[in-house]
Short mmCIF file of C-alpha atoms and ligand atoms in Angstrom, two decimals:
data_model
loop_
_atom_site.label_atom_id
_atom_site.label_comp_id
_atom_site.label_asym_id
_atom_site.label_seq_id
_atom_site.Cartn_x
_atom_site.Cartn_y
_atom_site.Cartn_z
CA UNK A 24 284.13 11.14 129.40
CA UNK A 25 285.09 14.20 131.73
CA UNK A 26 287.50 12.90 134.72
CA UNK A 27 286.59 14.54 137.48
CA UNK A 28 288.62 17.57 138.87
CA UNK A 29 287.86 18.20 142.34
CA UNK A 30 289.25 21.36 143.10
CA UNK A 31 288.97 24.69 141.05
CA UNK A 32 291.47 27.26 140.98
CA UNK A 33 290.65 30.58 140.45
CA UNK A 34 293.07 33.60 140.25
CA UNK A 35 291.00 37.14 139.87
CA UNK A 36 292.02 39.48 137.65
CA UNK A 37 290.55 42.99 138.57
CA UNK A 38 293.82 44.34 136.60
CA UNK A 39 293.22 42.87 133.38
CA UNK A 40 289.60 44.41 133.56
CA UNK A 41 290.94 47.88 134.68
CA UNK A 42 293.67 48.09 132.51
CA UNK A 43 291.43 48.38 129.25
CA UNK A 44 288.59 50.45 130.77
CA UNK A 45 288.24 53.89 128.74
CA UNK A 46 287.23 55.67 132.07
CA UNK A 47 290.34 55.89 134.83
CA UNK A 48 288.53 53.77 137.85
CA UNK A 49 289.63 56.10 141.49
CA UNK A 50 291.86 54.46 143.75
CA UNK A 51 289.72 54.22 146.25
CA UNK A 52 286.76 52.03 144.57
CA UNK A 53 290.23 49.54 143.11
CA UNK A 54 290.61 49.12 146.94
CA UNK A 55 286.85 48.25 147.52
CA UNK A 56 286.22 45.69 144.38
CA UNK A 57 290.06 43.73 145.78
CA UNK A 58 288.78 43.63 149.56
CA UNK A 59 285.29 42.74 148.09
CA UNK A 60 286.93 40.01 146.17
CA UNK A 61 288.70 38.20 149.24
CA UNK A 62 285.80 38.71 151.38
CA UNK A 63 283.94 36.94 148.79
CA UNK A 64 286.53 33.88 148.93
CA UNK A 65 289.27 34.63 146.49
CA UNK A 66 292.63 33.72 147.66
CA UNK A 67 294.64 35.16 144.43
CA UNK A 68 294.11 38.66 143.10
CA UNK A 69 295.70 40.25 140.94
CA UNK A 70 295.65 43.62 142.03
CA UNK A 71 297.18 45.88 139.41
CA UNK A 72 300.57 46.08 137.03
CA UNK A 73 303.56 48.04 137.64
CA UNK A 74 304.32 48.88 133.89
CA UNK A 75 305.16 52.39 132.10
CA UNK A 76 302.03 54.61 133.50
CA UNK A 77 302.95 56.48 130.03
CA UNK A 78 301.50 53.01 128.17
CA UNK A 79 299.20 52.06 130.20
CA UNK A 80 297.82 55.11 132.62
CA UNK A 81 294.63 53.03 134.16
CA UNK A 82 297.46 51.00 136.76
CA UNK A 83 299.13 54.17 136.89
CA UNK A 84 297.85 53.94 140.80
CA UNK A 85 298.91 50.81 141.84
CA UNK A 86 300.60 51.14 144.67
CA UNK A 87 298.19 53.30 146.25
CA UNK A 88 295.91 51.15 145.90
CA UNK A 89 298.69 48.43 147.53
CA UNK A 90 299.22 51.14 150.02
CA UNK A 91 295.62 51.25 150.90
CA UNK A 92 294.72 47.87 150.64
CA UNK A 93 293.88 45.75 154.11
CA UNK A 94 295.39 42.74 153.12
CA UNK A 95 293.83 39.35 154.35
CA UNK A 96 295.53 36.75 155.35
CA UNK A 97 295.72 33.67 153.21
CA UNK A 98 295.02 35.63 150.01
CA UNK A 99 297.96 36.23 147.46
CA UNK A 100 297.52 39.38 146.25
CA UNK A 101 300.22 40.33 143.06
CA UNK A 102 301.12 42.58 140.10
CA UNK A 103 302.13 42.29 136.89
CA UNK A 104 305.87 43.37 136.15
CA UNK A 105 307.53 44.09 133.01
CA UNK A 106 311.08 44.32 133.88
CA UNK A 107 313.60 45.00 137.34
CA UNK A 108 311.90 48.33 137.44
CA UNK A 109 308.85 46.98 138.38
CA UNK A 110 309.77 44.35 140.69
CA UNK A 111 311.61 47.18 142.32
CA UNK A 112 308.40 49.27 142.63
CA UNK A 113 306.46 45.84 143.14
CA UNK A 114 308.79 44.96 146.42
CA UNK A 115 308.58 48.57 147.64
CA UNK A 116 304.99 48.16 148.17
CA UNK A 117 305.46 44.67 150.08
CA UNK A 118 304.19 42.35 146.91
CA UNK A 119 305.08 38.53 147.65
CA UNK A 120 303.83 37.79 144.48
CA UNK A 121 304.43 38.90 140.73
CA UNK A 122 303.88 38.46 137.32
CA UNK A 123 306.09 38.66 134.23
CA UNK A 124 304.03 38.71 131.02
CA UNK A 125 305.93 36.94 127.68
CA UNK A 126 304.20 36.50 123.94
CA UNK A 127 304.05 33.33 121.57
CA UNK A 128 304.20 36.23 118.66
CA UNK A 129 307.06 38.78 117.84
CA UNK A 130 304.57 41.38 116.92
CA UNK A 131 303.02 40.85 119.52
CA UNK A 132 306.04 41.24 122.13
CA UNK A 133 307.27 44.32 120.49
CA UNK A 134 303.70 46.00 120.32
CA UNK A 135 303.08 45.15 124.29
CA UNK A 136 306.41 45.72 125.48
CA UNK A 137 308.97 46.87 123.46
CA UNK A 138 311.03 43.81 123.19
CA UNK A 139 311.62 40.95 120.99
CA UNK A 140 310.60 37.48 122.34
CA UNK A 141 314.37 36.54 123.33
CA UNK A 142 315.15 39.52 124.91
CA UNK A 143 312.03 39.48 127.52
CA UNK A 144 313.02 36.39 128.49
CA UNK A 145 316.77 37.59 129.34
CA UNK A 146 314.81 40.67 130.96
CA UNK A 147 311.93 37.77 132.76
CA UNK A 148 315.14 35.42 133.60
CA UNK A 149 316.61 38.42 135.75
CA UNK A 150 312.97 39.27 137.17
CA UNK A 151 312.57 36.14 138.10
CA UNK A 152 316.28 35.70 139.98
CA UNK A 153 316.23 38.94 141.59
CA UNK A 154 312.31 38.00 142.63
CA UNK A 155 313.56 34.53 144.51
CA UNK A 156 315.84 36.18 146.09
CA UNK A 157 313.97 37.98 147.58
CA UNK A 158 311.51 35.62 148.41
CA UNK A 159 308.53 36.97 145.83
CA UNK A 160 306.83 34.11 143.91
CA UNK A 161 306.52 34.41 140.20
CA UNK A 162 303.78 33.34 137.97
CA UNK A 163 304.11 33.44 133.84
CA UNK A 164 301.99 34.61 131.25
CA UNK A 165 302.23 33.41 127.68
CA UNK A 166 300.02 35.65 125.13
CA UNK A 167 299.00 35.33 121.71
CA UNK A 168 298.69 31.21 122.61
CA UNK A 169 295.84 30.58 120.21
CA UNK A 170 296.50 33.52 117.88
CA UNK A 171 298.04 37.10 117.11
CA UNK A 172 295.90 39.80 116.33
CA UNK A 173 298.87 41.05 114.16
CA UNK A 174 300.27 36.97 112.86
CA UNK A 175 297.75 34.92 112.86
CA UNK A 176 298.30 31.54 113.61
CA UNK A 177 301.03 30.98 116.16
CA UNK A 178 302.38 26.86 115.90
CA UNK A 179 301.66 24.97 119.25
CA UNK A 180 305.46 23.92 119.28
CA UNK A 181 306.54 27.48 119.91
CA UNK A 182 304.18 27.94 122.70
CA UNK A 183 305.40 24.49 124.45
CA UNK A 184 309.44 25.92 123.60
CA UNK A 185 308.30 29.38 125.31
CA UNK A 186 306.11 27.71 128.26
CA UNK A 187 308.98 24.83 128.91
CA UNK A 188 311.80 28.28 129.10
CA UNK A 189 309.51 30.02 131.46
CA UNK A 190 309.16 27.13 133.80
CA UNK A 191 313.08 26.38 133.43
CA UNK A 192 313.29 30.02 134.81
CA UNK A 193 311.46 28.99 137.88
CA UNK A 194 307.87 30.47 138.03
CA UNK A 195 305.62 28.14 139.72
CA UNK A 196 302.79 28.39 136.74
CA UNK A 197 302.63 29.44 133.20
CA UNK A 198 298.86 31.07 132.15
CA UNK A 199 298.70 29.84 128.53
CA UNK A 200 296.95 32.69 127.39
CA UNK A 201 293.83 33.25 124.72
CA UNK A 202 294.81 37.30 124.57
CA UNK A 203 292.23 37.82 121.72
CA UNK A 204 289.58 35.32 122.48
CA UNK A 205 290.24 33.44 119.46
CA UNK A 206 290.68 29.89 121.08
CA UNK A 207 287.81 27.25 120.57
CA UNK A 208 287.70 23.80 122.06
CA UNK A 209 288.86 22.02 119.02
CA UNK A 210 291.78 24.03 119.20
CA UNK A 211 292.31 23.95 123.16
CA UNK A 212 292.51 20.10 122.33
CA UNK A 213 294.94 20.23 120.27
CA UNK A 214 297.02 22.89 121.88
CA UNK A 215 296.67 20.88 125.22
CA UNK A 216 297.67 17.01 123.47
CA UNK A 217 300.91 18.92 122.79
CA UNK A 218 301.51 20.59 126.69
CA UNK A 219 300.53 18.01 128.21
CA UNK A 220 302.62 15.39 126.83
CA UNK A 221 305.24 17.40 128.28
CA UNK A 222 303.57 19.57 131.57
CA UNK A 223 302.01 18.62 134.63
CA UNK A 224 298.39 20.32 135.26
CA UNK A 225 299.79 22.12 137.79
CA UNK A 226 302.21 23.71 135.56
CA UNK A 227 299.77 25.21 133.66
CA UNK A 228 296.88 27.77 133.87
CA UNK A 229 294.65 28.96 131.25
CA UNK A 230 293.41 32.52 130.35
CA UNK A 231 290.69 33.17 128.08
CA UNK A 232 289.34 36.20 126.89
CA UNK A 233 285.59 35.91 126.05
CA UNK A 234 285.29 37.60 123.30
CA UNK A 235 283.92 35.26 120.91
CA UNK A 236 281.98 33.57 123.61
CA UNK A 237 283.26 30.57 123.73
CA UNK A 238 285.68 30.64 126.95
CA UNK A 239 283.04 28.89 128.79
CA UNK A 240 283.41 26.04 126.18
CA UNK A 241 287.06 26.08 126.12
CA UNK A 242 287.61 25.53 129.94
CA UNK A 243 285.30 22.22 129.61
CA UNK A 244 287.66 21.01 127.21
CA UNK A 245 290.80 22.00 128.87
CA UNK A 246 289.21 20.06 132.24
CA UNK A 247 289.04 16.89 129.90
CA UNK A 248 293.05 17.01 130.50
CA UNK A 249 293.00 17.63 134.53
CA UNK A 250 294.04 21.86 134.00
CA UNK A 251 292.58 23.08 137.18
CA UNK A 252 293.57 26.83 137.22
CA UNK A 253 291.81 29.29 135.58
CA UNK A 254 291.75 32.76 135.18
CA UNK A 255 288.94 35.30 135.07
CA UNK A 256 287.70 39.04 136.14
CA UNK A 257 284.85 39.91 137.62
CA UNK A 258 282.14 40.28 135.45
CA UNK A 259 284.07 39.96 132.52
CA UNK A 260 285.78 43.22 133.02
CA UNK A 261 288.70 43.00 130.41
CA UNK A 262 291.12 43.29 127.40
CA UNK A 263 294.41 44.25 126.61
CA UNK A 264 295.29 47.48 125.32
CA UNK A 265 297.77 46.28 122.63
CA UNK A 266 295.75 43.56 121.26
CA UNK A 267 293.19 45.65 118.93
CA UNK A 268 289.77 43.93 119.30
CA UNK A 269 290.32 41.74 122.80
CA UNK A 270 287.15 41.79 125.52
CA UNK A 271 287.25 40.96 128.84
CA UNK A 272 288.41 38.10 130.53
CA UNK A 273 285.87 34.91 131.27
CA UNK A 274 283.89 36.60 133.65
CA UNK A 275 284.32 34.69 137.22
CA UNK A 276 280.47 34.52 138.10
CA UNK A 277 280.10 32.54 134.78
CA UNK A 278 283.24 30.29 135.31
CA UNK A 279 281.70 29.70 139.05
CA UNK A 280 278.44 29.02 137.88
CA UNK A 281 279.44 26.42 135.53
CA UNK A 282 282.14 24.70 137.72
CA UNK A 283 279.80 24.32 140.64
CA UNK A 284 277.16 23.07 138.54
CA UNK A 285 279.86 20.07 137.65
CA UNK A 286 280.58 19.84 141.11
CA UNK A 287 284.16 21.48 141.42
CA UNK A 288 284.82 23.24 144.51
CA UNK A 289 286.52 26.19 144.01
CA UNK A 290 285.84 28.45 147.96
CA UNK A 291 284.46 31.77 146.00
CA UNK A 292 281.11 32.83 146.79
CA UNK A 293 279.42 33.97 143.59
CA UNK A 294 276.59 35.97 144.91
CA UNK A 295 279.31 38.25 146.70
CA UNK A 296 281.30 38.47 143.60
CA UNK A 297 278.66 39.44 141.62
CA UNK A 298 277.71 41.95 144.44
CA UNK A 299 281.34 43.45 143.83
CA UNK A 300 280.85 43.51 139.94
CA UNK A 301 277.57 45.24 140.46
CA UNK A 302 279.38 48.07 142.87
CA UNK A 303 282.44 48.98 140.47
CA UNK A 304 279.93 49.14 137.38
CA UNK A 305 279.23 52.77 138.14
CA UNK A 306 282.83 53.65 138.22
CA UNK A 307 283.28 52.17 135.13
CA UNK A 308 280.03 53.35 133.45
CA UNK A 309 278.77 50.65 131.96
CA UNK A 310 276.73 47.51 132.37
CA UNK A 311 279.88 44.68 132.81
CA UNK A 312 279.20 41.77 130.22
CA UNK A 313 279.12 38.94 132.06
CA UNK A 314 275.81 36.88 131.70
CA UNK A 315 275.23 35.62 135.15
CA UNK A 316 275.43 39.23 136.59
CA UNK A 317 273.29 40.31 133.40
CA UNK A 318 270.47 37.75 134.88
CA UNK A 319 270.93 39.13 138.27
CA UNK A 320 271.16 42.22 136.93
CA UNK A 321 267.55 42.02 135.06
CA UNK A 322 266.33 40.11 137.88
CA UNK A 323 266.86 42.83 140.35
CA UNK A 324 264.94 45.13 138.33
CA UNK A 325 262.00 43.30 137.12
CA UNK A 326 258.30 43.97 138.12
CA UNK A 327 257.35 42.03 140.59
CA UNK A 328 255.16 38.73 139.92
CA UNK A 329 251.00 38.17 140.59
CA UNK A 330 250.72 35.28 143.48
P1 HMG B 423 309.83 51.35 126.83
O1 HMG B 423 309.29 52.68 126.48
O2 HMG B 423 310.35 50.50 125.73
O3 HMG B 423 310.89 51.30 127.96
O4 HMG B 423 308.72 50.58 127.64
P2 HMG B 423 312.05 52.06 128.58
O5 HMG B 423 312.71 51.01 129.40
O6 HMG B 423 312.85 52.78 127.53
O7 HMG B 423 311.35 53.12 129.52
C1 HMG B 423 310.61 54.22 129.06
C2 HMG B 423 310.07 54.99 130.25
O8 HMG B 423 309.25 54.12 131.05
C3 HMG B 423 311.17 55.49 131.18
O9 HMG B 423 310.70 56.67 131.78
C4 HMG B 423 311.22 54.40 132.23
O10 HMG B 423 311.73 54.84 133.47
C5 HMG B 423 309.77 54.05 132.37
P3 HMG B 423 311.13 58.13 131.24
O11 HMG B 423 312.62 58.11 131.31
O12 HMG B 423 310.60 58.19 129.82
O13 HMG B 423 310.46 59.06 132.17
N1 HMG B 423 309.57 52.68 132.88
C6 HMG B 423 308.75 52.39 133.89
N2 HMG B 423 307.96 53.14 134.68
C7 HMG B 423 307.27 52.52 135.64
N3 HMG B 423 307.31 51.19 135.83
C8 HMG B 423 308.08 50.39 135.07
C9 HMG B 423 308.84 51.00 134.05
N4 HMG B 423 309.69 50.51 133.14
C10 HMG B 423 310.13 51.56 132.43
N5 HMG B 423 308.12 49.08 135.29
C11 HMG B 423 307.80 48.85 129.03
C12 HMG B 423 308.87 49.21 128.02
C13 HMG B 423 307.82 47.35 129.16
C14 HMG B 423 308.14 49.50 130.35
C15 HMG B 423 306.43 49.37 128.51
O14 HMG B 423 306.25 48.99 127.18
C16 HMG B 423 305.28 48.86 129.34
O15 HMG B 423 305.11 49.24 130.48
N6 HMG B 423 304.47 47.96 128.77
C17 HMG B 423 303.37 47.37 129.51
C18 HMG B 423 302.28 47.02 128.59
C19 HMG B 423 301.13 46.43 129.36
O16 HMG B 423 300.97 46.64 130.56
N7 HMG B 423 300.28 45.64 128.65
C20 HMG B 423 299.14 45.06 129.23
C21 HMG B 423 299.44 43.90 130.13
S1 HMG B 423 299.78 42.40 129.26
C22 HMG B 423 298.23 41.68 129.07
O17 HMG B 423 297.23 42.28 129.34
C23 HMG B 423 298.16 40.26 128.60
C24 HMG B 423 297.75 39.28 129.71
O18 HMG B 423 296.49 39.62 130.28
C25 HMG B 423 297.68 37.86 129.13
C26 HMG B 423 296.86 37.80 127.84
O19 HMG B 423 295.66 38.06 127.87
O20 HMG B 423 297.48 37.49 126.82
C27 HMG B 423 298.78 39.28 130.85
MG1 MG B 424 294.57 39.06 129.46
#
């Protein structure tokens, strides 16, 4: 039996969405969907990523679209950094807030960025000083979690070693992440038994791509064991572009949908989400796949009924 979790987290990922799209979305419409998103409720956004613009070209703009940005107050707005370069260009634009991105799988971490597990977490360990002292907050990812598009199975114990040097390093939450959408809830079980046995819920967030449809599924599970945080992008927008085969993230109007439905109170207004999915989706040209928007989507255009 589920024990209730009262409050929902949810960070909002327009850059893992952007990152993978084919077409290069203009500054200018990044800046609408991230004010759309904290008008709608959000209070953390990650905006963009301050990596090589030669490897990934679609965050190539970030900090225009930092410059540009009206920040709200109360939201945490961040960006994901690979190394003191991008803290550098991260602090430049004012960020209070950044990422560092790590792998449970060598191929993985060499693929993504160029580095063996142990030495991105010599490079995260120096992020992550220089980032305190300055005062910036820093949050953790941990790919290939579930699975490695290039391994295959990746042992639970490494993840736990990985997620326990992470927090040693002091970011203030690891995102135990599903980078291929390969995780189902029998697995998320087992995964979590081992975590948290040794992590607080507040340690931990989870990340799930959707791409075999069963993120929705795998964040019921991981509520079972009191995880609270979870990531998503609106309307599903998502992928990574050195994991071959990875879809979007859980889109946020289906994660909302479901967690208000169990009565978890999370502050983010889904009809204006879904409102901001619905405005980037010519930018990006394509429908976005998330299934609530899809039945707003349909509903918008259907003929209208006999009284
Ligand atoms: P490299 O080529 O090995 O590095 O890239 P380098 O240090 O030799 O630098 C090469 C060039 O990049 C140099 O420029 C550097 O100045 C420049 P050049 O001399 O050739 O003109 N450079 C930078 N430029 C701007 N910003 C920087 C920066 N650093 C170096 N910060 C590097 C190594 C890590 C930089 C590169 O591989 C990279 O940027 N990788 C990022 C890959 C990426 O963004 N992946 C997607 C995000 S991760 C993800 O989506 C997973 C997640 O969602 C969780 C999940 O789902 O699992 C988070
Ligand atoms: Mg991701």
């Amino acid at each position: 039996m589920l024990k209730p979790v009262e409050k929902g987290y949810v960070p909002l990922l327009p850059r893992d969405g952007l990152q993978n799209e084919a077409t290069v979305v203009a500054t200018a419409a990044k800046i609408a969907l991230v004010e759309a998103l904290a008008d709608a409720g959000g209070t953390r956004i990650e905006v963009g990523a301050f990596v090589s613009p030669k490897w990934v070209p679609q965050m190539a703009d970030t900090a225009e679209v930092f410059a540009g940005l009206t920040r709200k107050s109360g939201v945490r707005y961040s960006a994901l950094v690979p190394n003191l370069k991008g803290l550098e260009r991260a602090r430049d634009c004012g960020v209070t807030e950044v990422a560092v991105f790590a792998a449970a799988s060598e191929t993985f971490s060499k693929k993504n960025i160029n580095q063996t597990i142990d030495e991105s977490l010599a490079t995260y360990g120096d992020v992550a000083r220089e980032a305190h002292a300055a005062g910036i907050n820093v949050r953790a990812y941990l790919s290939t979690c579930f699975g490695c598009p290039f391994e295959g199975d990746v042992p639970v114990e490494r993840v736990s070693g990985l997620t326990a040097r992470l927090l040693d390093m002091g970011v203030f939450e690891v995102a135990v992440s599903d980078t291929i959408g390969i995780a189902h809830p029998g697995q998320v079980r087992s995964v979590l038994d081992v975590l948290r046995a040794r992590f607080r819920p507040d340690q931990l967030a989870l990340h799930f791509h959707d791409t075999r449809g069963t993120a929705l599924a795998n964040v019921l599970a991981a509520l079972e064991y009191q995880i609270h945080t979870f990531d998503s992008s609106p309307g599903g927008l998502g992928g990574c572009p050195y994991a071959p085969g990875a879809t979007g993230n859980l889109a946020t109007e289906d994660l909302l949908y479901m967690l208000d439905g169990l009565g978890i109170e999370t502050g983010i207004d889904i009809a204006k989400v879904t409102a901001a999915s619905l405005a980037i989706e010519p930018a990006i040209g394509h429908a976005l796949p998330s299934r609530y928007v899809t039945a707003v989507r349909s509903r918008a255009g259907s003929r209208p009924t006999r009284a």
